[in-house]
Short mmCIF file of N, CA and C in Angstrom, two decimals:
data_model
loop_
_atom_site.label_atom_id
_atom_site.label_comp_id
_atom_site.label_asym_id
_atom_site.label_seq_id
_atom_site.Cartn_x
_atom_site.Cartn_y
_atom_site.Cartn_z
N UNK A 1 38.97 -13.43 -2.18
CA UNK A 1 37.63 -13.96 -2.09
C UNK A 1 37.57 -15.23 -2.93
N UNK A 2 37.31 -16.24 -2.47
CA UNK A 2 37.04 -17.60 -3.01
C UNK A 2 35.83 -17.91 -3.47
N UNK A 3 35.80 -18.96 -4.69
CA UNK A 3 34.39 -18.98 -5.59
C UNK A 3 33.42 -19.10 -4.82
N UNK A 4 33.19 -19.71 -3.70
CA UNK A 4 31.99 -19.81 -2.55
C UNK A 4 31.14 -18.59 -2.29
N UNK A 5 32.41 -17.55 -2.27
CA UNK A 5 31.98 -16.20 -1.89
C UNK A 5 31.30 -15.33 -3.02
N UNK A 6 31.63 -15.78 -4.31
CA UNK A 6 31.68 -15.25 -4.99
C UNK A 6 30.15 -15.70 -6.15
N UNK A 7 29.96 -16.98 -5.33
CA UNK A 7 28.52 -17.48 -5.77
C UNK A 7 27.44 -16.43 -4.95
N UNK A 8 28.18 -17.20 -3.63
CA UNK A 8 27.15 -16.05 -2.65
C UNK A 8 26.59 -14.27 -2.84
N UNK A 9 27.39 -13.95 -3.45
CA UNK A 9 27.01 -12.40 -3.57
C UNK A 9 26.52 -12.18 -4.95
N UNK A 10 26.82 -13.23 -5.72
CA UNK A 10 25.98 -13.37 -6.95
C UNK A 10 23.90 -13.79 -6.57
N UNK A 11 23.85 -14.89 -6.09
CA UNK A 11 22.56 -14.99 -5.54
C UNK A 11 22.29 -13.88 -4.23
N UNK A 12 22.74 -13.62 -4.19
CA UNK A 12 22.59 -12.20 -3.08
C UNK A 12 21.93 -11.28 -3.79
N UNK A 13 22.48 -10.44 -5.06
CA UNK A 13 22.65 -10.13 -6.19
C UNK A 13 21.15 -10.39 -6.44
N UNK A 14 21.12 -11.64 -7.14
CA UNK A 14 19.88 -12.20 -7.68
C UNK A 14 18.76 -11.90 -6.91
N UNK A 15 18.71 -11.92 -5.34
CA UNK A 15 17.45 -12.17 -4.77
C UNK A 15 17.02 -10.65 -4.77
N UNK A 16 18.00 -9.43 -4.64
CA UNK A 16 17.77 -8.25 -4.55
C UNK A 16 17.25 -8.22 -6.04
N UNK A 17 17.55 -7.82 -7.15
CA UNK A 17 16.68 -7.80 -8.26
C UNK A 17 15.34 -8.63 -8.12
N UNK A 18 15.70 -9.58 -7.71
CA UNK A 18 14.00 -10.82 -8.20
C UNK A 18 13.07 -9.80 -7.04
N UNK A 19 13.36 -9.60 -5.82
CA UNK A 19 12.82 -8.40 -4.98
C UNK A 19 12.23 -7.34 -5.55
N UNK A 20 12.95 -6.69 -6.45
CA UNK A 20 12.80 -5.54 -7.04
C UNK A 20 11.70 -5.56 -7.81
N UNK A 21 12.30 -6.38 -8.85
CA UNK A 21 11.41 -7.07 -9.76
C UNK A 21 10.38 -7.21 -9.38
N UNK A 22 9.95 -8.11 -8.49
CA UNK A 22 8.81 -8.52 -8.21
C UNK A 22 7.74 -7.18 -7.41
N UNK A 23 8.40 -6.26 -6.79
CA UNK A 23 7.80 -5.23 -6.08
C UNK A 23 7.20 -4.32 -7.16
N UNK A 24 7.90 -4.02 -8.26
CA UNK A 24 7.63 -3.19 -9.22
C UNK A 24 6.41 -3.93 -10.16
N UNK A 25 6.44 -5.25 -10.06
CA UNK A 25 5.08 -5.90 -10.40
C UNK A 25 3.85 -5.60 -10.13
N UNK A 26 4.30 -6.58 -8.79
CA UNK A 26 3.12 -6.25 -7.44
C UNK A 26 2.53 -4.46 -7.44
N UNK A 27 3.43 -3.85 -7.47
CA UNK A 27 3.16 -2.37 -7.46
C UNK A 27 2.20 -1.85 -8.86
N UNK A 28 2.58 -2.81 -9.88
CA UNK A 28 1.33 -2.52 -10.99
C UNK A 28 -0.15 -2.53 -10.85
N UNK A 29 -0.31 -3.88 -10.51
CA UNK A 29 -1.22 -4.34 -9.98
C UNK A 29 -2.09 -3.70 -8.43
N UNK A 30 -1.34 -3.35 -7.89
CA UNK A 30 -1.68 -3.74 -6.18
C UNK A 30 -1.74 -2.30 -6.33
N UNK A 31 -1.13 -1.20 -6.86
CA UNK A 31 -1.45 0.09 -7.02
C UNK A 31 -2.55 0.61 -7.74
N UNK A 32 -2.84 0.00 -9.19
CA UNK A 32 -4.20 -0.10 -9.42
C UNK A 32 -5.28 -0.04 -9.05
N UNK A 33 -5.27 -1.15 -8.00
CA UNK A 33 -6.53 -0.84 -7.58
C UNK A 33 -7.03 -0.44 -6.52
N UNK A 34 -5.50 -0.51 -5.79
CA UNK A 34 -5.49 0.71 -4.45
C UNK A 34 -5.97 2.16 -4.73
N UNK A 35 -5.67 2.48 -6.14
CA UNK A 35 -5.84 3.80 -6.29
C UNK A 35 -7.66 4.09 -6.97
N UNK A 36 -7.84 2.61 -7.10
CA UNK A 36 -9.26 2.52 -7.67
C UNK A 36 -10.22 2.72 -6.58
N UNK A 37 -9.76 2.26 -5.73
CA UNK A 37 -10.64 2.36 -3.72
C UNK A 37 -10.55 3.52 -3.39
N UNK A 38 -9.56 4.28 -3.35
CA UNK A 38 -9.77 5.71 -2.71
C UNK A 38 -10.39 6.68 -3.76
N UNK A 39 -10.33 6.31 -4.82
CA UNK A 39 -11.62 7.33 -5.86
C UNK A 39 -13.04 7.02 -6.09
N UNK A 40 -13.14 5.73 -5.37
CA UNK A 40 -14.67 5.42 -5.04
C UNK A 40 -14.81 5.75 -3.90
N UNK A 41 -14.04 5.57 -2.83
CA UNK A 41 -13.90 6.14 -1.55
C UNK A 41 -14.16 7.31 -1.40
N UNK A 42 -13.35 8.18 -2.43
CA UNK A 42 -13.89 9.71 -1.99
C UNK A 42 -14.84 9.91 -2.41
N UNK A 43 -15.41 9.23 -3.97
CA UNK A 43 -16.77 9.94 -4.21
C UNK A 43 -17.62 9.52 -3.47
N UNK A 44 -18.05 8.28 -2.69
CA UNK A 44 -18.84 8.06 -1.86
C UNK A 44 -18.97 9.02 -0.08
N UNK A 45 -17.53 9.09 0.18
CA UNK A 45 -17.52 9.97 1.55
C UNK A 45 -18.31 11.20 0.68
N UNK A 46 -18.07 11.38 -0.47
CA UNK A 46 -18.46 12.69 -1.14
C UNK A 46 -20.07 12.65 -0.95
N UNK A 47 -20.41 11.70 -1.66
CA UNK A 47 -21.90 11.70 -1.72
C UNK A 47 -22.24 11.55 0.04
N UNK A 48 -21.79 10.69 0.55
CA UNK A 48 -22.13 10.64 2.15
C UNK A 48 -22.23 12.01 3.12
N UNK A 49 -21.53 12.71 2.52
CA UNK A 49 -21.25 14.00 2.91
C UNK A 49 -22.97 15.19 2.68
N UNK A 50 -22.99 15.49 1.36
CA UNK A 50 -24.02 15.66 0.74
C UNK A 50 -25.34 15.20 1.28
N UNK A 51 -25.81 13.63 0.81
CA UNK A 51 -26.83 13.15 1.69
C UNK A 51 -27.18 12.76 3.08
N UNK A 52 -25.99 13.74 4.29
CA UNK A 52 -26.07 13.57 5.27
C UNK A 52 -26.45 15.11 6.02
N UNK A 53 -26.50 15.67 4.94
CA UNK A 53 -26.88 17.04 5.24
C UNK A 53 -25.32 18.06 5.24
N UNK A 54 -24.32 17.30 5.40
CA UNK A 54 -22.74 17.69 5.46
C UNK A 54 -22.44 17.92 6.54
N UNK A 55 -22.61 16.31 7.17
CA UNK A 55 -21.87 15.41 8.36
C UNK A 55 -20.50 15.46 8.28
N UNK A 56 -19.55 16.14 8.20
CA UNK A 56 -18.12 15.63 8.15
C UNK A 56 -17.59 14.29 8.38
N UNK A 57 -18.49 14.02 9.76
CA UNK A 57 -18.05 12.74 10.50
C UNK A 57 -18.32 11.56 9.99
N UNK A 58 -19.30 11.64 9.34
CA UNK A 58 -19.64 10.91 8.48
C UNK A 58 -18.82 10.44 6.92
N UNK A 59 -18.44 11.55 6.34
CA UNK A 59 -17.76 11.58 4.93
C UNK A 59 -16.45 10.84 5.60
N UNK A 60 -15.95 11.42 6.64
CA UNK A 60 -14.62 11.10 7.30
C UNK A 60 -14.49 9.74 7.54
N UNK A 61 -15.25 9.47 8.22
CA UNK A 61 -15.46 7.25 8.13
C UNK A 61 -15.11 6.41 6.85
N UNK A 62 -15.57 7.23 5.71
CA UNK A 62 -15.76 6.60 4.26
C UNK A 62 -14.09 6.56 3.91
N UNK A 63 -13.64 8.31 3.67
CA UNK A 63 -13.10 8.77 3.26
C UNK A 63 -11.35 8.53 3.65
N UNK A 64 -11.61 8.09 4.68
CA UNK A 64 -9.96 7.79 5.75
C UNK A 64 -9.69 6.74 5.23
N UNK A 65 -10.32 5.56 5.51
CA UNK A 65 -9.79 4.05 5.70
C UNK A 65 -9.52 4.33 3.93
N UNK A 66 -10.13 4.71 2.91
CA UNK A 66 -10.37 4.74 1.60
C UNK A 66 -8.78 5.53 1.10
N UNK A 67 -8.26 6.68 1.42
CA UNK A 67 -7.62 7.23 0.81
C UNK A 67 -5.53 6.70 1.30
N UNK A 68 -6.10 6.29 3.03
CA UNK A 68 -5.36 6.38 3.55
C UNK A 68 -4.33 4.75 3.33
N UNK A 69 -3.42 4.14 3.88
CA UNK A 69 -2.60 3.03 3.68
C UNK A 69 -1.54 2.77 2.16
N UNK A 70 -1.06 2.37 2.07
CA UNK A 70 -0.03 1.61 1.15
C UNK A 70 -0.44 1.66 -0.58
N UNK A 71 0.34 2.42 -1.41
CA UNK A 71 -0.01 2.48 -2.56
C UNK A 71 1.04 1.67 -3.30
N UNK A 72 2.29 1.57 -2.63
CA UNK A 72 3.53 0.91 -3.18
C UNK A 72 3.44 -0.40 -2.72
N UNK A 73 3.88 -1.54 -3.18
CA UNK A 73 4.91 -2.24 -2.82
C UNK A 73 6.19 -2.52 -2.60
N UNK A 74 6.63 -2.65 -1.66
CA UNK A 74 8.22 -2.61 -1.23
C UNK A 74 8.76 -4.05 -1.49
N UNK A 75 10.38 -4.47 -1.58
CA UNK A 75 10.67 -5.56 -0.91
C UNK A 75 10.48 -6.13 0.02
N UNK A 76 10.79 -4.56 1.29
CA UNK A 76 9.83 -5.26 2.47
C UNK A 76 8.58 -5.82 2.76
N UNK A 77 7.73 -5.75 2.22
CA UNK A 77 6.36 -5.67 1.90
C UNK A 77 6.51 -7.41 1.39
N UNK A 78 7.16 -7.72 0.83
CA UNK A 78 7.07 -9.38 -0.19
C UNK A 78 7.86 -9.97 0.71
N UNK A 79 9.12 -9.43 1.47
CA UNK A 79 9.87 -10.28 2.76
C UNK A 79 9.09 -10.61 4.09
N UNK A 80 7.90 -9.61 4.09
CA UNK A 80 7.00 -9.67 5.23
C UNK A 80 7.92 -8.93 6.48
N UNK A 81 8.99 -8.44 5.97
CA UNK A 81 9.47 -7.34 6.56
C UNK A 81 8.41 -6.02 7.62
N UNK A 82 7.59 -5.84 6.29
CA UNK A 82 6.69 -4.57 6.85
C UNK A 82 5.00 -5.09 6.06
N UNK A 83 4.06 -4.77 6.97
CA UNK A 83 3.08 -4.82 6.57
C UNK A 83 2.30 -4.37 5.76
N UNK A 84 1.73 -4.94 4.77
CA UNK A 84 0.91 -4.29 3.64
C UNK A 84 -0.27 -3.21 4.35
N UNK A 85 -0.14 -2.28 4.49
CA UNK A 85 -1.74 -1.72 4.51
C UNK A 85 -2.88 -1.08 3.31
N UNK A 86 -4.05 -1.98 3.08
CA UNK A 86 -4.55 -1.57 2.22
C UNK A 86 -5.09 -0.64 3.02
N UNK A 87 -6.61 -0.81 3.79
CA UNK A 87 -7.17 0.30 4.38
C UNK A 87 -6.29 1.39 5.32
N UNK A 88 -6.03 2.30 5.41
CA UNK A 88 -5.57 2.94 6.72
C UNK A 88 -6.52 3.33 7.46
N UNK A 89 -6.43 3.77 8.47
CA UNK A 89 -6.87 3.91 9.87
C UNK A 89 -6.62 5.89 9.73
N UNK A 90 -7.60 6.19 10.49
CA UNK A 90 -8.12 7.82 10.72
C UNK A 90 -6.30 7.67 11.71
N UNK A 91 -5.40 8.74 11.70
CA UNK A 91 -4.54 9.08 12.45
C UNK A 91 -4.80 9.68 13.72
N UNK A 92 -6.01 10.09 14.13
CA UNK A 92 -6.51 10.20 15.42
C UNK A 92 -6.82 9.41 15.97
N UNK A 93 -7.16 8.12 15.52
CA UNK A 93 -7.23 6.89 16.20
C UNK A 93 -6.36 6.17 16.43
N UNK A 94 -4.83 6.41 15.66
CA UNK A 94 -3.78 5.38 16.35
C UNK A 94 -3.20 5.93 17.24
#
């Protein structure tokens, strides 16, 4: 293997850590307050629930998009590999 190659798998190297790195960041942050939405989320489907007489269908609207989607960040996720989902979607609807 010749130094060319040997740069190459070094920044290869590099971009996978700075990836990493950076996901485990993003994941501080971006998990935060993902996890801050689905506990307002539920207490509100909660209360929605309650002051609807205990509509399910109702709490369920709040409560899905709120609990459901992406708590991590990936590499893929920063390569645009795979899509961030903050809200998710009710699984009966996809």
């Amino acid at each position: 293997m010749g130094p060319g190659a040997a740069r190459a798998a070094e920044r290869h190297a590099a971009t996978h850590f700075a990836l990493g790195a950076g996901a485990v960041l993003s994941t501080f942050v971006y998990g935060t307050v993902k996890t801050g939405y689905a506990i307002l989320g539920s207490i509100t489907g909660g209360l929605a629930f309650a002051l609807t007489g205990g509509r399910g269908d109702v709490a369920r609207a709040i409560i899905q998009p709120a609990v459901r989607g992406d708590y991590i960040v990936t590499p893929e996720h920063l390569t645009m590999e795979r899509p961030l989902i903050f809200a998710g979607r009710d699984p009966i609807e996809t």
